[in-house]
Short mmCIF file of C-alpha atoms and ligand atoms in Angstrom, two decimals:
data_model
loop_
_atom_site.label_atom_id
_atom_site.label_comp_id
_atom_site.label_asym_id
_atom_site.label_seq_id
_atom_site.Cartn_x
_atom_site.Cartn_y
_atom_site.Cartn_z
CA UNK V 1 -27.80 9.15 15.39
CA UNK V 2 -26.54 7.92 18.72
CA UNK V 3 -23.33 8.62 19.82
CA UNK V 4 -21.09 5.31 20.74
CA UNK V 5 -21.10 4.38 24.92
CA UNK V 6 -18.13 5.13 26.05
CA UNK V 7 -15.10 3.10 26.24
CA UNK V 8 -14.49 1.23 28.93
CA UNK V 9 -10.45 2.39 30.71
CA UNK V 10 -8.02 0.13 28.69
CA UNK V 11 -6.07 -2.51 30.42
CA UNK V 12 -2.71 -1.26 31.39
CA UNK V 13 -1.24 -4.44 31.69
CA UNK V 14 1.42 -5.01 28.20
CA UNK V 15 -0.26 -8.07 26.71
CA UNK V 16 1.64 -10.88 25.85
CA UNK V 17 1.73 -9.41 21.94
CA UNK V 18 3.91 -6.31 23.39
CA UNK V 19 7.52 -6.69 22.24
CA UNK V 20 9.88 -5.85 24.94
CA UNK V 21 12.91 -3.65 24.56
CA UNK V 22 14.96 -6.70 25.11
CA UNK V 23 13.22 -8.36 22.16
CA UNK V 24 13.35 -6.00 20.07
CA UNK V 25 17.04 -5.42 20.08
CA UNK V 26 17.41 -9.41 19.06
CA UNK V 27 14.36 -8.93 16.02
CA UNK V 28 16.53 -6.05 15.24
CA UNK V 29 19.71 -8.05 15.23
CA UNK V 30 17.36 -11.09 13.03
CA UNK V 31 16.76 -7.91 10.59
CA UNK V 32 20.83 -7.12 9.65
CA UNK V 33 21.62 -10.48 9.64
CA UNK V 34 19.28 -11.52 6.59
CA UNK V 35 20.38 -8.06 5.29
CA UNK V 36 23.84 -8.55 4.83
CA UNK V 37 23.07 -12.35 3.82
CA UNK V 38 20.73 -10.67 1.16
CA UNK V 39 23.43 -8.51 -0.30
CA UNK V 40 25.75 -10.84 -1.07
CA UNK V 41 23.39 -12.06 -3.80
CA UNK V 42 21.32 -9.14 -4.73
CA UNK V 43 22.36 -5.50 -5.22
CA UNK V 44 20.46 -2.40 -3.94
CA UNK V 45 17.89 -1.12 -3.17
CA UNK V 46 16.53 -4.23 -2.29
CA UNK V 47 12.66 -4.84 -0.79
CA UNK V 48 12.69 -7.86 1.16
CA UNK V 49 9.31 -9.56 1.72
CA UNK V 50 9.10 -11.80 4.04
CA UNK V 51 6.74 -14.07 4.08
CA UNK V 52 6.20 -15.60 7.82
CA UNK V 53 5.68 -11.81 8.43
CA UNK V 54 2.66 -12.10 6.28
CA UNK V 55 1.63 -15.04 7.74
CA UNK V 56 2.09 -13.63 11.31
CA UNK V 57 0.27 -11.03 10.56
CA UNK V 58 -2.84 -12.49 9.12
CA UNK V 59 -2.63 -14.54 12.34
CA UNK V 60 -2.73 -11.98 14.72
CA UNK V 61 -5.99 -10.82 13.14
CA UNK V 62 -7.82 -14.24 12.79
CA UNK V 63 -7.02 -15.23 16.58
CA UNK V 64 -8.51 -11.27 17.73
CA UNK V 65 -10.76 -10.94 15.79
CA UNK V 66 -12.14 -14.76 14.92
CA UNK V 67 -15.53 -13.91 13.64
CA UNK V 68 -14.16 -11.17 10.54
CA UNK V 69 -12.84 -12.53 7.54
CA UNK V 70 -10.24 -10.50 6.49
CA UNK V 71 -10.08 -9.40 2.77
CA UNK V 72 -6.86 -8.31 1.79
CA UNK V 73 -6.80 -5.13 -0.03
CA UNK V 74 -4.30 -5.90 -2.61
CA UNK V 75 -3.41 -2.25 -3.67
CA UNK V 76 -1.30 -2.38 -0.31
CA UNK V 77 1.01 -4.54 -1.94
CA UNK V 78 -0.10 -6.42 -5.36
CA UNK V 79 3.02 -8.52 -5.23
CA UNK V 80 2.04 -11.80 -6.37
CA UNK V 81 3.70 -14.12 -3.70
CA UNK V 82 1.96 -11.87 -1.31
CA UNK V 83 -1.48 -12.64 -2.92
CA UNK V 84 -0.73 -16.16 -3.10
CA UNK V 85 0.52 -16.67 0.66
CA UNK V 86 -3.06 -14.96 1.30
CA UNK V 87 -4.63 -17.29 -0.91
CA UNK V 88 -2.85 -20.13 0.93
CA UNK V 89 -4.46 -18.93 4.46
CA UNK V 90 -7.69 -18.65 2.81
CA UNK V 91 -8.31 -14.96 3.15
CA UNK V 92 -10.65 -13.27 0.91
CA UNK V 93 -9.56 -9.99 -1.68
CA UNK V 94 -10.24 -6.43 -2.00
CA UNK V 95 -9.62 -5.15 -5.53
CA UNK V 96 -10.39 -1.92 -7.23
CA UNK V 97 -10.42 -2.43 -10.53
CA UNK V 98 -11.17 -5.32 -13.14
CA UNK V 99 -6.93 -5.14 -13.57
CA UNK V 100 -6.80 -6.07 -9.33
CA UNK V 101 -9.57 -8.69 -9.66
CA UNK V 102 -7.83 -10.74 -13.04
CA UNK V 103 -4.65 -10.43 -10.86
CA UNK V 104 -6.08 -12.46 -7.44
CA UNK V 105 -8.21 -14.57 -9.91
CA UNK V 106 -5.29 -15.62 -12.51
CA UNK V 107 -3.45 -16.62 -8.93
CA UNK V 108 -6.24 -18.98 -8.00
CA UNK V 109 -8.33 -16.67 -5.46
CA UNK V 110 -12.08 -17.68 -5.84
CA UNK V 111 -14.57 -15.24 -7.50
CA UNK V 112 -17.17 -15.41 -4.27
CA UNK V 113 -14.66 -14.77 -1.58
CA UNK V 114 -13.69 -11.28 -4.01
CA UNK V 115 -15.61 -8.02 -2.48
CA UNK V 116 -15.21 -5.38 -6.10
CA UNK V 117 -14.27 -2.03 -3.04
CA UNK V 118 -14.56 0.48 -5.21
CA UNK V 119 -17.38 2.47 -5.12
CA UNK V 120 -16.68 4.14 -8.73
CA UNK V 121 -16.95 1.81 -10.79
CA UNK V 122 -16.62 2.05 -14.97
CA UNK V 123 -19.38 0.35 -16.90
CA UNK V 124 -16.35 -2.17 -18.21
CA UNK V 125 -15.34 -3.28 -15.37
CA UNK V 126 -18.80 -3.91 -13.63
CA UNK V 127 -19.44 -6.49 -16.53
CA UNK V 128 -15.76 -7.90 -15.94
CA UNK V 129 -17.23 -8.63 -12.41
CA UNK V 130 -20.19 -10.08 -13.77
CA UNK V 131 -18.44 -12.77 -16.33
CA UNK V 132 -15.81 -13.62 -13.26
CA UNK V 133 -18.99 -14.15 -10.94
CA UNK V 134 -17.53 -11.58 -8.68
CA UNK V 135 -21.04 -10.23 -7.29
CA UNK V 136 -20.00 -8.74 -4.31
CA UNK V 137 -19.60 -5.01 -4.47
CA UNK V 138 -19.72 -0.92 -2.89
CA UNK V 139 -21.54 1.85 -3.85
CA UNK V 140 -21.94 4.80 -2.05
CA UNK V 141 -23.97 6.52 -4.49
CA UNK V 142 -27.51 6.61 -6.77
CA UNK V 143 -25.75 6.76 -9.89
CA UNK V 144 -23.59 3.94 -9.46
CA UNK V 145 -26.77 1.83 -8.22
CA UNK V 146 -28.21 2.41 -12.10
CA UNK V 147 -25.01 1.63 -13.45
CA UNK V 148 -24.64 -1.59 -11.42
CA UNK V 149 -28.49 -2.56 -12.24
CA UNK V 150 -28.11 -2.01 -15.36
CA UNK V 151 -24.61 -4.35 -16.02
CA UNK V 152 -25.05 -6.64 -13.42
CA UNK V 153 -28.76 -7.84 -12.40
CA UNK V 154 -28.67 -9.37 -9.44
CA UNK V 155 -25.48 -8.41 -7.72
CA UNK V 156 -24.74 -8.14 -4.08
CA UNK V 157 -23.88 -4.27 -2.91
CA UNK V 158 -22.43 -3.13 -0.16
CA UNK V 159 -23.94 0.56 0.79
CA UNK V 160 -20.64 2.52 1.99
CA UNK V 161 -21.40 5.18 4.69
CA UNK V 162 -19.53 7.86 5.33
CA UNK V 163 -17.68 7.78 8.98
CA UNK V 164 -15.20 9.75 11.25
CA UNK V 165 -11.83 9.44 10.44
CA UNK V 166 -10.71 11.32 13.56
CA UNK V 167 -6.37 10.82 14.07
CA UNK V 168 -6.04 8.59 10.93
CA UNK V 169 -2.89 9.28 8.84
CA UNK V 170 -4.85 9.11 5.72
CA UNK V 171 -9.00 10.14 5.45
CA UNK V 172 -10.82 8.11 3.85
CA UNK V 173 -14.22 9.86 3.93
CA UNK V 174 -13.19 12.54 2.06
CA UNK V 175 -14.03 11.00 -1.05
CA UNK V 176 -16.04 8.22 0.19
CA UNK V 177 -18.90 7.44 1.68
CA UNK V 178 -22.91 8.85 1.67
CA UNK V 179 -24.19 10.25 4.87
CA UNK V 180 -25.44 7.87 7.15
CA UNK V 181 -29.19 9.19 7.14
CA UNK V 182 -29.11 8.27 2.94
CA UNK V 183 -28.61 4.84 3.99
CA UNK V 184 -32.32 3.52 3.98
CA UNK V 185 -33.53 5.16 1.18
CA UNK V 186 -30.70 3.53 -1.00
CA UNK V 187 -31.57 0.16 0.55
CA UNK V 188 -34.94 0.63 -0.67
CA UNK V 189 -33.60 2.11 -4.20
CA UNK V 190 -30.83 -1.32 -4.94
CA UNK V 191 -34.26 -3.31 -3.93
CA UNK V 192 -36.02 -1.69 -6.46
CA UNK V 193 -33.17 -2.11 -9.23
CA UNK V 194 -33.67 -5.75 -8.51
CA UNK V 195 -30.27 -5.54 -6.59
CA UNK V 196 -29.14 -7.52 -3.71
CA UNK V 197 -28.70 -4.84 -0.82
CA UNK V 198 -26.58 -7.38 1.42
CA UNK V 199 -24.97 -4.86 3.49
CA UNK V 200 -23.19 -1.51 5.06
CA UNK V 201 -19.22 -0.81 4.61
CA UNK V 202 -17.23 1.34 6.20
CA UNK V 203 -13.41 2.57 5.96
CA UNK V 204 -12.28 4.51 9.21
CA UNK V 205 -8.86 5.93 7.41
CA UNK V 206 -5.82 4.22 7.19
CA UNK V 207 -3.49 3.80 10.04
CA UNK V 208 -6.49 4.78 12.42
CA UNK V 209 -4.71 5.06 15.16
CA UNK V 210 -8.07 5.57 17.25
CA UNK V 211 -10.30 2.92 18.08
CA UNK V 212 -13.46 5.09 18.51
CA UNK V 213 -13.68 5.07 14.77
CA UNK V 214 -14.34 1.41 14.49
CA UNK V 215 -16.75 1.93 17.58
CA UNK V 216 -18.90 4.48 16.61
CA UNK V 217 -18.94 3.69 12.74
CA UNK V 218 -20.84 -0.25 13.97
CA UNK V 219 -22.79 1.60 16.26
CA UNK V 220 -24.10 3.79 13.15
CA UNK V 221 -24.09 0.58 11.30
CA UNK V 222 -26.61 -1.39 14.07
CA UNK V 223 -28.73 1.71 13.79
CA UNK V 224 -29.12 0.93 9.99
CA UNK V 225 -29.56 -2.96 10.48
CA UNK V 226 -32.45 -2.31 12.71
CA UNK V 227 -34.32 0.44 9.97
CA UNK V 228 -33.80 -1.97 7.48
CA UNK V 229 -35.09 -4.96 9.54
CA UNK V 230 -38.18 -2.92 9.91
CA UNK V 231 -38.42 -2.10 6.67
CA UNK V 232 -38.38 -5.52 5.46
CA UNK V 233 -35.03 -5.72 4.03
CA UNK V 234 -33.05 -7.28 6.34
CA UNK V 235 -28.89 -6.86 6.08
CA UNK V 236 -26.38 -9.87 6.68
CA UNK V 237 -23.12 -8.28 6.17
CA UNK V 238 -20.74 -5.73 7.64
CA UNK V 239 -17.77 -4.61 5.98
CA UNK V 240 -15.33 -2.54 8.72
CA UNK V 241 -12.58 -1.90 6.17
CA UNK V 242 -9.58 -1.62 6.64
CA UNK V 243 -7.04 1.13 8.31
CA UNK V 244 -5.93 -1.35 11.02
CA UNK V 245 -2.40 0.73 12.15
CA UNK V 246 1.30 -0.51 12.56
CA UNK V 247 4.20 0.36 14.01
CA UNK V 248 6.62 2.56 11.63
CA UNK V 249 8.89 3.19 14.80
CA UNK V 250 10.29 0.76 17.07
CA UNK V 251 9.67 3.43 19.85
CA UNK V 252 6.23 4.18 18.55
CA UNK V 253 3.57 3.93 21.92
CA UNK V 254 0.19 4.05 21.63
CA UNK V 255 -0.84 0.96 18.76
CA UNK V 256 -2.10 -1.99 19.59
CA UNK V 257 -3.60 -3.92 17.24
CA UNK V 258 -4.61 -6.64 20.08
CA UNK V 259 -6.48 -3.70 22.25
CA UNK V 260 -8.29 -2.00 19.68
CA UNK V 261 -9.73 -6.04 18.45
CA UNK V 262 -10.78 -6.40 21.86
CA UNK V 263 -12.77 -3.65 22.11
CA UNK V 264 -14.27 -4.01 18.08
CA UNK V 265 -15.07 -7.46 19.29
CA UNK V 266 -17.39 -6.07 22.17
CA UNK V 267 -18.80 -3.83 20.08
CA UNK V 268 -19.55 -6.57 18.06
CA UNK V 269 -21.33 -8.91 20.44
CA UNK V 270 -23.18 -6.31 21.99
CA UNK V 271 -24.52 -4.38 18.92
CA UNK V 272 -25.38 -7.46 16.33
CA UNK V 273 -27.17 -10.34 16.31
CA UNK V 274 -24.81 -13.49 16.20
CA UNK V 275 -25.89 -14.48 12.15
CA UNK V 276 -24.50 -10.88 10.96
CA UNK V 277 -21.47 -11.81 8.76
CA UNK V 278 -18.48 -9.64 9.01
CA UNK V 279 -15.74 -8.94 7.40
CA UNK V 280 -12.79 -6.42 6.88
CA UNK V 281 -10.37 -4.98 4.54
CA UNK V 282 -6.86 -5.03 5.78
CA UNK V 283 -4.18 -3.87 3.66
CA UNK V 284 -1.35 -2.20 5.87
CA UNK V 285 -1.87 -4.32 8.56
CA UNK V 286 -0.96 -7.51 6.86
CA UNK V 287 1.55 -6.51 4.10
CA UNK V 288 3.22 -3.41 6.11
CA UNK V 289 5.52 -5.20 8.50
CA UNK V 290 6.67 -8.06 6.03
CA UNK V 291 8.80 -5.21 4.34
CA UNK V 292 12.36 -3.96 4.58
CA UNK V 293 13.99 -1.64 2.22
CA UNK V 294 17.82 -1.57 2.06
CA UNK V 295 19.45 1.09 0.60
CA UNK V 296 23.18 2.37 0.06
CA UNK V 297 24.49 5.60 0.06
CA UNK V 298 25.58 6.67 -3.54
CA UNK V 299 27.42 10.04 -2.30
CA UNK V 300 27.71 12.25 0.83
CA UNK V 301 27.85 16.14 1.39
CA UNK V 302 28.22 18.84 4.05
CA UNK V 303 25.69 21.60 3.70
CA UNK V 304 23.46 23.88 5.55
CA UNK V 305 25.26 22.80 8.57
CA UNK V 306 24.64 18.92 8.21
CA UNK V 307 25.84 15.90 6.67
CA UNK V 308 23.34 15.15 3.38
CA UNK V 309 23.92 11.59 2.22
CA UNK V 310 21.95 10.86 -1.13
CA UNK V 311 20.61 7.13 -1.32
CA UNK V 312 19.59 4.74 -4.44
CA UNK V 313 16.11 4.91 -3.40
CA UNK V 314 13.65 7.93 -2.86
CA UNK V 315 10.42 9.33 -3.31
CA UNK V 316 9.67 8.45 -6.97
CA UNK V 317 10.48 5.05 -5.82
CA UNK V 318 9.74 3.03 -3.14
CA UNK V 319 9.93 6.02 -0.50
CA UNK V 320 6.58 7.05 -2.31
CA UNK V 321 5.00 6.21 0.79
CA UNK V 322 5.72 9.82 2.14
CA UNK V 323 4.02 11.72 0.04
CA UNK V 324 0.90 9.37 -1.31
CA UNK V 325 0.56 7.53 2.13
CA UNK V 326 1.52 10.61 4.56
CA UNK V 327 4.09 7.49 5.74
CA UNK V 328 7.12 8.84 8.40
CA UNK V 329 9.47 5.99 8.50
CA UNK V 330 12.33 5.16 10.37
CA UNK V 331 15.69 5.28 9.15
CA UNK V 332 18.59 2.33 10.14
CA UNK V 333 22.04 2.01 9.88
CA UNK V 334 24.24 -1.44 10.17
CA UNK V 335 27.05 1.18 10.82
CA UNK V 336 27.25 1.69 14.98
CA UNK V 337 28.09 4.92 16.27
CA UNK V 338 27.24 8.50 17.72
CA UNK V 339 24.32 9.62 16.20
CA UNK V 340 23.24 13.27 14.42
CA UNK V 341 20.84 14.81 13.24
CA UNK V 342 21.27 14.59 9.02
CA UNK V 343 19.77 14.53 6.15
CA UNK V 344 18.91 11.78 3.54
CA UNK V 345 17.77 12.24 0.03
CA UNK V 346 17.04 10.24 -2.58
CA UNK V 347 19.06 9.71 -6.23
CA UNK V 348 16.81 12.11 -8.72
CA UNK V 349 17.38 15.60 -9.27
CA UNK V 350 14.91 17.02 -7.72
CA UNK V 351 14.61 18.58 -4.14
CA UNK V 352 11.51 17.21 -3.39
CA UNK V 353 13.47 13.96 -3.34
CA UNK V 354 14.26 14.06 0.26
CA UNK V 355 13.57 11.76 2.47
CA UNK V 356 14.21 13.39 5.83
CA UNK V 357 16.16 16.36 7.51
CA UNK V 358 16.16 15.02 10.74
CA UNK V 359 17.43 11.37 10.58
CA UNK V 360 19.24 10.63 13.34
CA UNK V 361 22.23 8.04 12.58
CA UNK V 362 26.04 8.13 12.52
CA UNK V 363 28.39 9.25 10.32
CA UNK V 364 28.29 7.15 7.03
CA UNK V 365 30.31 6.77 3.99
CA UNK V 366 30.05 5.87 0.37
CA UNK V 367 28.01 2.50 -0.25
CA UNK V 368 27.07 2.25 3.66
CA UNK V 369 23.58 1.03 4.13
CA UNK V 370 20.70 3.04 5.13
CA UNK V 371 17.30 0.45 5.86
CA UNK V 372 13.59 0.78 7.01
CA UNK V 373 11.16 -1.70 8.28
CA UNK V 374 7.79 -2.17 8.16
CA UNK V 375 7.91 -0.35 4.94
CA UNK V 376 5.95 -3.29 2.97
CA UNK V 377 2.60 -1.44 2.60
CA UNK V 378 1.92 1.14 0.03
CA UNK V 379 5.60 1.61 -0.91
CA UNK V 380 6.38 -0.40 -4.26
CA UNK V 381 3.10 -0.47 -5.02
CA UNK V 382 3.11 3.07 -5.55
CA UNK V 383 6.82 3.45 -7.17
CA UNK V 384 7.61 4.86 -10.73
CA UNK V 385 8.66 2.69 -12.91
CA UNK V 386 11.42 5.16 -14.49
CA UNK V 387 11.87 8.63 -13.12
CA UNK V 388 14.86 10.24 -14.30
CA UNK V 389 16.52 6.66 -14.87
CA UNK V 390 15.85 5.29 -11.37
CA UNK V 391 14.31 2.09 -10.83
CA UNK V 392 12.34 1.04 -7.44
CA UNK V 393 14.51 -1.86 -5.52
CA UNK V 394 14.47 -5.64 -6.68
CA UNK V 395 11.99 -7.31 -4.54
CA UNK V 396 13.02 -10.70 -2.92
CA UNK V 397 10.59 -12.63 -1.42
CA UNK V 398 11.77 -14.42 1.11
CA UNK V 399 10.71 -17.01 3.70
C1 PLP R 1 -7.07 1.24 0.80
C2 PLP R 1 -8.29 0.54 1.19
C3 PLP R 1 -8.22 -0.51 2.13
C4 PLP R 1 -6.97 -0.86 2.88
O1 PLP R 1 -6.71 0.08 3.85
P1 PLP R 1 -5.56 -0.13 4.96
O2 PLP R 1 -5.60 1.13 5.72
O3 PLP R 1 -4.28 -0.36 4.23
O4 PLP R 1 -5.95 -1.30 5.78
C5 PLP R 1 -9.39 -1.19 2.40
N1 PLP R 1 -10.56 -0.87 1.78
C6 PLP R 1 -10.66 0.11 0.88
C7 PLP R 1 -11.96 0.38 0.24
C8 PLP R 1 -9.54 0.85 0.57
O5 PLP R 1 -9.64 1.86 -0.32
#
């Protein structure tokens, strides 16, 4: 396969998306005021969602990126309100499982603008697809391509390839994904199971913090459009996934969602012809920055030379980001003062309930609050129900 032309230098110049420092400070001051407004109604911990962050979000990726139709992958965040905002802006759905696509349909989403992302699929829920007329659907593999013949004549797969994941947080292609070269033959094999071989997907890792990814995954993609043109199947649809990154840290450099579109979009043009649909998965992207978790401190200790303060939220809950999504966040304080360097845990008894040894934020008391942004993606979603007696935080969606 050919390698991907190089990139041209990126623009220096902070486009108008770029937050300055100045702005920041007043978004940060937006933040604590609907915080302490929230907790005069609602105890901790508390997720709020809000909902023009969503809508912001799903913005920012229509007006980059015009020509992909975003498919939210709903196991970001399978709040309801969330997948009914989305259904609002007309976005399409990624589900998993025949649980995920009865969710987005019960809500009102419509069964041809579902794509069924999994590429393991059980027998059950391939003929749950097929009586919701959701035909659109992944495989990476031979197997599944029998299965999917077999329950569901006729429907419209995806071929997932297998593609660089280089300085994602979390690989994708691990567990995903057939070699690129197995492409053509398996075009040939869905055509021969009376499938509908409609396309190639992708998944460059989530939070792919490297643009080459996207890059060199469509040029491998274009390669495959042209064999199968010449074999007389011709493709119509590319799936880029998801793994579009955020900030976690208000000093984080080096994302920009803006700059890597620009340069997916060139790719675009310059590798397909202009009747190729595409379309993408997005998950963090549009559901990360819509969250804030707010926390108090339950009780505070002095040990191995720090201050440990022990929150109502933590791993098992919705800090389960840290260990299932590799997620670092950033920890806030409403109180002001000189920082150090201390730790936070969270309420179970367990050690591996901590949530940082490093934090640095003043000195806090009882019942002080402890919050993180742009903690909306893969954080309740992923939260056990009951560990130990814990709950995850009350979500409030909120406008
Ligand atoms: C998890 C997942 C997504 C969403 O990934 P993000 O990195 O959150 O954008 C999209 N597609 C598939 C197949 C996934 O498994």
């Amino acid at each position: 396969m050919p390698i991907a032309p190089t990139v041209p230098p990126l623009n220096e110049k902070p486009l108008p998306s770029e937050k300055t420092a100045h702005r920041r400070a007043r978004d940060s001051n937006g933040v604590e005021a609907l915080i302490r407004e929230m907790m005069k109604k609602h105890r901790t911990p508390l997720m709020i969602l809000r909902k023009s962050q969503l809508i912001k979000q799903y913005r920012r990726f229509r007006r980059s990126l015009p020509q992909v139709m975003p498919f939210y992958a709903i196991k970001a965040n399978p709040h309801p309100k969330v997948i009914k905002t989305f259904i609002q802006q007309k976005t399409g759905f990624d589900v998993a499982s025949a649980e995920e696509m009865r969710l987005v349909l019960s809500l009102g989403a419509k069964p041809d603008k579902i794509i069924f992302a999994n590429t393991i699929k059980s027998a059950e829920d391939i003929i749950a697809a097929r009586k919701c007329g959701v035909r659109m659907m992944t495989c990476d593999n031979e197997s599944e391509l029998y299965k999917i013949s077999e329950h569901y004549p006729g429907a419209h797969v995806l071929l997932r390839i297998k593609v660089e994941n280089h300085l994602s947080v979390v690989n994708l292609s691990l567990k995903f994904g057939m070699d690129s070269d197995m492409a053509l033959p398996m075009i040939r094999k869905a055509k021969a199971l009376k499938l509908h071989p409609v396309g190639i997907s992708f998944h460059v890792g989530s939070q792919s913090k490297n643009v080459e990814n996207y890059l060199q995954a469509l040029e491998i993609t274009s390669q495959i459009f042209i064999e199968a043109q010449a074999a007389g199947i011709p493709l119509s649809i590319v799936d880029i996934g998801g793994g579009f990154p955020i900030q976690h840290f208000d000093s984080e450099i080096g994302i920009n969602f803006e700059r890597m579109a620009v340069q997916i979009q060139k790719q675009i043009k310059l590798l397909f012809d202009k009747k190729v649909k595409f379309i993408a998965e997005p998950g963090r992207f549009f559901v990360g920055p819509a969250g804030i978790l707010v926390t108090q401190i339950v009780g505070r200790t002095f040990r191995n030379n720090k201050n440990y303060y022990y929150l109502n939220d933590g791993v098992y809950q919705d800090f389960s980001g840290m260990i299932f999504d590799h997620c670092k966040y950033e920890f806030k304080t409403l109180r002001r003062g000189q920082k150090f360097s201390s730790a936070l845990a969270g309420p179970t008894c367990d050690s591996f309930d901590t949530l940082s040894l490093d934090a640095e934020i003043p000195e806090l008391y009882v019942n002080d609050v402890v919050y993180v942004k742009n903690i909306g993606a893969y954080s309740s979603a992923s939260a056990v129900s009951n560990f130990n007696g814990f709950h995850p935080a009350k979500i409030i969606f909120t406008a």
